Short mmCIF file of C-alpha atoms in Angstrom, two decimals:
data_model
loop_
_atom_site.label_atom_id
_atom_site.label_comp_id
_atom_site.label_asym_id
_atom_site.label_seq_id
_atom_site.Cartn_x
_atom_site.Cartn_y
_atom_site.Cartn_z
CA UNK A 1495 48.88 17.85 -1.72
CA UNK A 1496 48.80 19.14 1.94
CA UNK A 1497 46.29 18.35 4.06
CA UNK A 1498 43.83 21.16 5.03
CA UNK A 1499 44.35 22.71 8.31
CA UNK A 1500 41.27 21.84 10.53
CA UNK A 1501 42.51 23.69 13.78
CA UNK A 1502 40.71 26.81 11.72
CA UNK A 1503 40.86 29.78 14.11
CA UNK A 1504 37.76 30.53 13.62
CA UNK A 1505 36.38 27.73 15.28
CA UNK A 1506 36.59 28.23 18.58
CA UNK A 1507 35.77 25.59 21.54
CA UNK A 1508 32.41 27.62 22.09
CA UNK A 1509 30.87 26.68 18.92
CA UNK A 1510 31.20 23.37 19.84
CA UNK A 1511 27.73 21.67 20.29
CA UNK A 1512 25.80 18.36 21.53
CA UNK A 1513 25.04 16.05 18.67
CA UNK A 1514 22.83 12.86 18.82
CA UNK A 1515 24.28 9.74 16.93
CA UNK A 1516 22.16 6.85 15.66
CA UNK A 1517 23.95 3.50 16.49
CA UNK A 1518 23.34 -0.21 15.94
CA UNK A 1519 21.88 -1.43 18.96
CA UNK A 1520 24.24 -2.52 21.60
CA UNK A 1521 27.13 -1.15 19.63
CA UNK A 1522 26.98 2.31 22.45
CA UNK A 1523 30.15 1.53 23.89
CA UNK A 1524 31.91 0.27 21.05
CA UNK A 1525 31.15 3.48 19.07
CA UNK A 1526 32.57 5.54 21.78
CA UNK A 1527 35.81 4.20 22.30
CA UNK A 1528 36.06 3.78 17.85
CA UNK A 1529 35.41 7.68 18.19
CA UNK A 1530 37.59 8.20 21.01
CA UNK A 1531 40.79 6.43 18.68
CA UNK A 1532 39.87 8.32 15.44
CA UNK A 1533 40.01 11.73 17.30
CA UNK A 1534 43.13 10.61 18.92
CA UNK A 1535 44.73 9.33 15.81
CA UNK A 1536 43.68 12.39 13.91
CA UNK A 1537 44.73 14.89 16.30
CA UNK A 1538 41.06 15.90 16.54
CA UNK A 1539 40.68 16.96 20.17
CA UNK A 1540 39.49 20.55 19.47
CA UNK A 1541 36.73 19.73 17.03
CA UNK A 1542 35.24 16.44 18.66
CA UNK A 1543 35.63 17.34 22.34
CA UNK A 1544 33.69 14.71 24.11
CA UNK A 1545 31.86 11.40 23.69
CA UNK A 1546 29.32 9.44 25.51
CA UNK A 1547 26.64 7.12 26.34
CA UNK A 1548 23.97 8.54 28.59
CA UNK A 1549 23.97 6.38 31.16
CA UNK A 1550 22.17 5.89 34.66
CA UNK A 1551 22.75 3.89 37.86
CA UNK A 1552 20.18 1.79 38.97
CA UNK A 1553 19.62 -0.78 41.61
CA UNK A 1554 19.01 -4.20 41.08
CA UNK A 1555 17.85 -7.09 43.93
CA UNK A 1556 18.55 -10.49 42.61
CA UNK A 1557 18.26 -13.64 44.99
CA UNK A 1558 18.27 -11.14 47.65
CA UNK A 1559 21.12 -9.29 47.15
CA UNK A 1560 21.30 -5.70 46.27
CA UNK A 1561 24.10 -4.26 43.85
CA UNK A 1562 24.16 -0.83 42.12
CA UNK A 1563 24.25 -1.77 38.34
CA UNK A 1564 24.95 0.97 35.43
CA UNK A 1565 22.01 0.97 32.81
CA UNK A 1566 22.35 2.92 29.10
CA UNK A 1567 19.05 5.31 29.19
CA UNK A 1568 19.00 5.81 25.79
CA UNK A 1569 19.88 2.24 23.73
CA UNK A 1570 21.15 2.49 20.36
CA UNK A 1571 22.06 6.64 20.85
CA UNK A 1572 25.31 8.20 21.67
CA UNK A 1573 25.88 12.11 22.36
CA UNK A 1574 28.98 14.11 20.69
CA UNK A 1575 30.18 17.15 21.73
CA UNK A 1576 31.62 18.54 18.46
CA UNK A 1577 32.18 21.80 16.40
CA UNK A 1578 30.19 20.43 13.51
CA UNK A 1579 32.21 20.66 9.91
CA UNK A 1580 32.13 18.67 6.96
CA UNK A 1581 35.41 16.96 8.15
CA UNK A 1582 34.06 15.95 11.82
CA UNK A 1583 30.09 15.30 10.11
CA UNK A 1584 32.28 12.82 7.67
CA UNK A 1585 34.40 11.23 10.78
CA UNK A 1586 31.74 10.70 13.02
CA UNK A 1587 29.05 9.68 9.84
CA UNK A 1588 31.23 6.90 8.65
CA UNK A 1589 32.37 5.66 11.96
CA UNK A 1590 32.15 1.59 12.17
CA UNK A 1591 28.56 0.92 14.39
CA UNK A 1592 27.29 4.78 13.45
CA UNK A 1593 23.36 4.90 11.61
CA UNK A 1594 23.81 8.60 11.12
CA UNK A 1595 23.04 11.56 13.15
CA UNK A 1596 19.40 12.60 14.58
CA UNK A 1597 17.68 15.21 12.68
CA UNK A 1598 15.76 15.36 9.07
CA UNK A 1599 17.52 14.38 5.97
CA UNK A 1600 21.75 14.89 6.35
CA UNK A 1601 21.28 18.18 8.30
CA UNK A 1602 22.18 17.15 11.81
CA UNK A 1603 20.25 19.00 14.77
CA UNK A 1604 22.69 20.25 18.15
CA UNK A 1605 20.78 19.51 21.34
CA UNK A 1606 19.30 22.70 23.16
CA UNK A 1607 20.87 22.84 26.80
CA UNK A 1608 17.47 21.94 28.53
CA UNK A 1609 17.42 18.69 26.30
CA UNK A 1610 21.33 17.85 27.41
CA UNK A 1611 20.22 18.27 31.36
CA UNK A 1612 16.95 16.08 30.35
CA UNK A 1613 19.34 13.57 28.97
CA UNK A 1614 21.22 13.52 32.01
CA UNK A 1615 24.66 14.90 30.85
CA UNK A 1616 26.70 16.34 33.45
CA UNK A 1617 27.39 20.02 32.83
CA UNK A 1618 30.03 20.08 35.23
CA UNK A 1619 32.01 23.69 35.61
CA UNK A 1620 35.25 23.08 37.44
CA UNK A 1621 36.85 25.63 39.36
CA UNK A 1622 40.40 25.58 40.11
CA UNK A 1623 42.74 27.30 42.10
CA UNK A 1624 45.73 27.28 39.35
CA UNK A 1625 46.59 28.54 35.82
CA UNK A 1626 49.35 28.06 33.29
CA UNK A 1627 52.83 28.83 34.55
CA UNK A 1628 51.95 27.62 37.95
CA UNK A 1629 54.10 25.55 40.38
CA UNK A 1630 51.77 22.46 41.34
CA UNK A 1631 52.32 19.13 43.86
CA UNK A 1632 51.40 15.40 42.25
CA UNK A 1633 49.19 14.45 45.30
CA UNK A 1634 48.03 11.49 43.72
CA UNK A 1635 48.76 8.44 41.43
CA UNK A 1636 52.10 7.41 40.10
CA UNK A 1637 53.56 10.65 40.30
CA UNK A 1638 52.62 10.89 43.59
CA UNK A 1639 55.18 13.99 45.23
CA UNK A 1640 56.09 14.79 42.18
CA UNK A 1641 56.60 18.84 41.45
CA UNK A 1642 55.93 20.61 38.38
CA UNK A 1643 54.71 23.64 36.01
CA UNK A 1644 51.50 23.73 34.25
CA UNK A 1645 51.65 23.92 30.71
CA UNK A 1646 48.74 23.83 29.60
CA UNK A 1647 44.60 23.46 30.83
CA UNK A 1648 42.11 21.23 29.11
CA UNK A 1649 38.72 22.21 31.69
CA UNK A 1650 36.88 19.78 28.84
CA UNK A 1651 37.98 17.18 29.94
CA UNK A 1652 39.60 18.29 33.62
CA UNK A 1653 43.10 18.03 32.77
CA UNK A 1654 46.16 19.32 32.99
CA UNK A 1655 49.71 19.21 30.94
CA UNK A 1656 52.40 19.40 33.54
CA UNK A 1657 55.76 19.04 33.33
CA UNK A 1658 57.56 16.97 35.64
CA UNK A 1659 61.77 16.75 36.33
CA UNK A 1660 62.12 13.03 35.60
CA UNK A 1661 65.33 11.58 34.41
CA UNK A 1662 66.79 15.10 34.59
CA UNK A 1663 64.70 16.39 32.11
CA UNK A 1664 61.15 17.96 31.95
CA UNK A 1665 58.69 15.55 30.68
CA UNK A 1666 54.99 16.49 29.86
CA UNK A 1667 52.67 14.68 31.85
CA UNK A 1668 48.62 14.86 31.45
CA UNK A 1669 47.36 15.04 34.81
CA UNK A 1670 43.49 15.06 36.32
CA UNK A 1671 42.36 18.37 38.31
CA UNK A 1672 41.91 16.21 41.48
CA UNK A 1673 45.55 14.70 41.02
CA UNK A 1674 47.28 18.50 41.48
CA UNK A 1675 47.64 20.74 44.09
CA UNK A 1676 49.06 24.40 44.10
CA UNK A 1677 52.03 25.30 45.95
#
């Protein structure tokens, strides 16, 4: 039997929402990066678009010395951007570490977006001066000098599919925002 298609067109990136997850305490972290390899492995990546652990920096003075020290502000919760069907509610559900979702009975509640600024999660809108089909310099990294063509523009998670001439081929490279600049 083939398996559904879950790229449906009618969901769109836009009806993705925030999500609260229940987790065993202390298990934040190891949550994340379990989610982060099942949307990978899956193929996922536009219905579960971004995972995290609120988390806040704080100072700390011990025997005199200061250090900046990164604390979880919510323990025991982790936030999931996610177009919410039966598929991704399953995934995410029966993830190793996972409680269940935040709301009453199986009906999970999406966050208002007061409630995600509360929270502290960056709403960051990225402007950039290139598109798809653009020529772009590697001005960072490995790649560093490197010249390319976009491909393709993930502003979700800030990057970028280039391809790059290596070997005498083109080979697709994913690339940060801050790593590219526009010829």
């Amino acid at each position: 039997m083939a398996k559904p298609d879950t790229t449906m067109p009618e969901l769109e990136k836009q009806d993705a929402q925030w999500y609260v997850v229940h987790t065993y305490s202390g298990y934040e972290n190891k949550v994340k990066a379990n989610l982060e390899k099942i949307i990978e492995n899956r193929g996922l990546q536009d219905l579960i678009l971004d995972v995290r652990v609120p988390m806040r920096e704080e100072i700390e003075v011990k025997d005199g010395v200061k250090r900046s020290v990164m604390r979880k502000v919510y323990p025991g919760y982790v936030v999931v951007r996610m177009v919410m069907t039966d598929e991704t509610w399953y995934i995410v559900r029966n993830t190793r570490g996972v409680t269940g979702f935040v709301g009453p009975g199986s009906k999970p509640i999406p966050l208002s977006d007061e409630e995600i600024e509360k929270m502290g999660i960056d709403i960051v809108s990225v402007h950039i001066d290139f598109g798809v089909g653009d020529s772009v310099k590697v001005i960072s990294g490995p790649l560093e000098s490197f010249i390319g063509k976009i491909e393709d523009i993930d502003y979700d998670k800030q990057k970028a599919r280039v391809a790059v001439s290596m070997f005498g081929r083109n080979t697709p490279v994913e690339l940060d925002f801050v790593q590219l600049e526009k010829i």
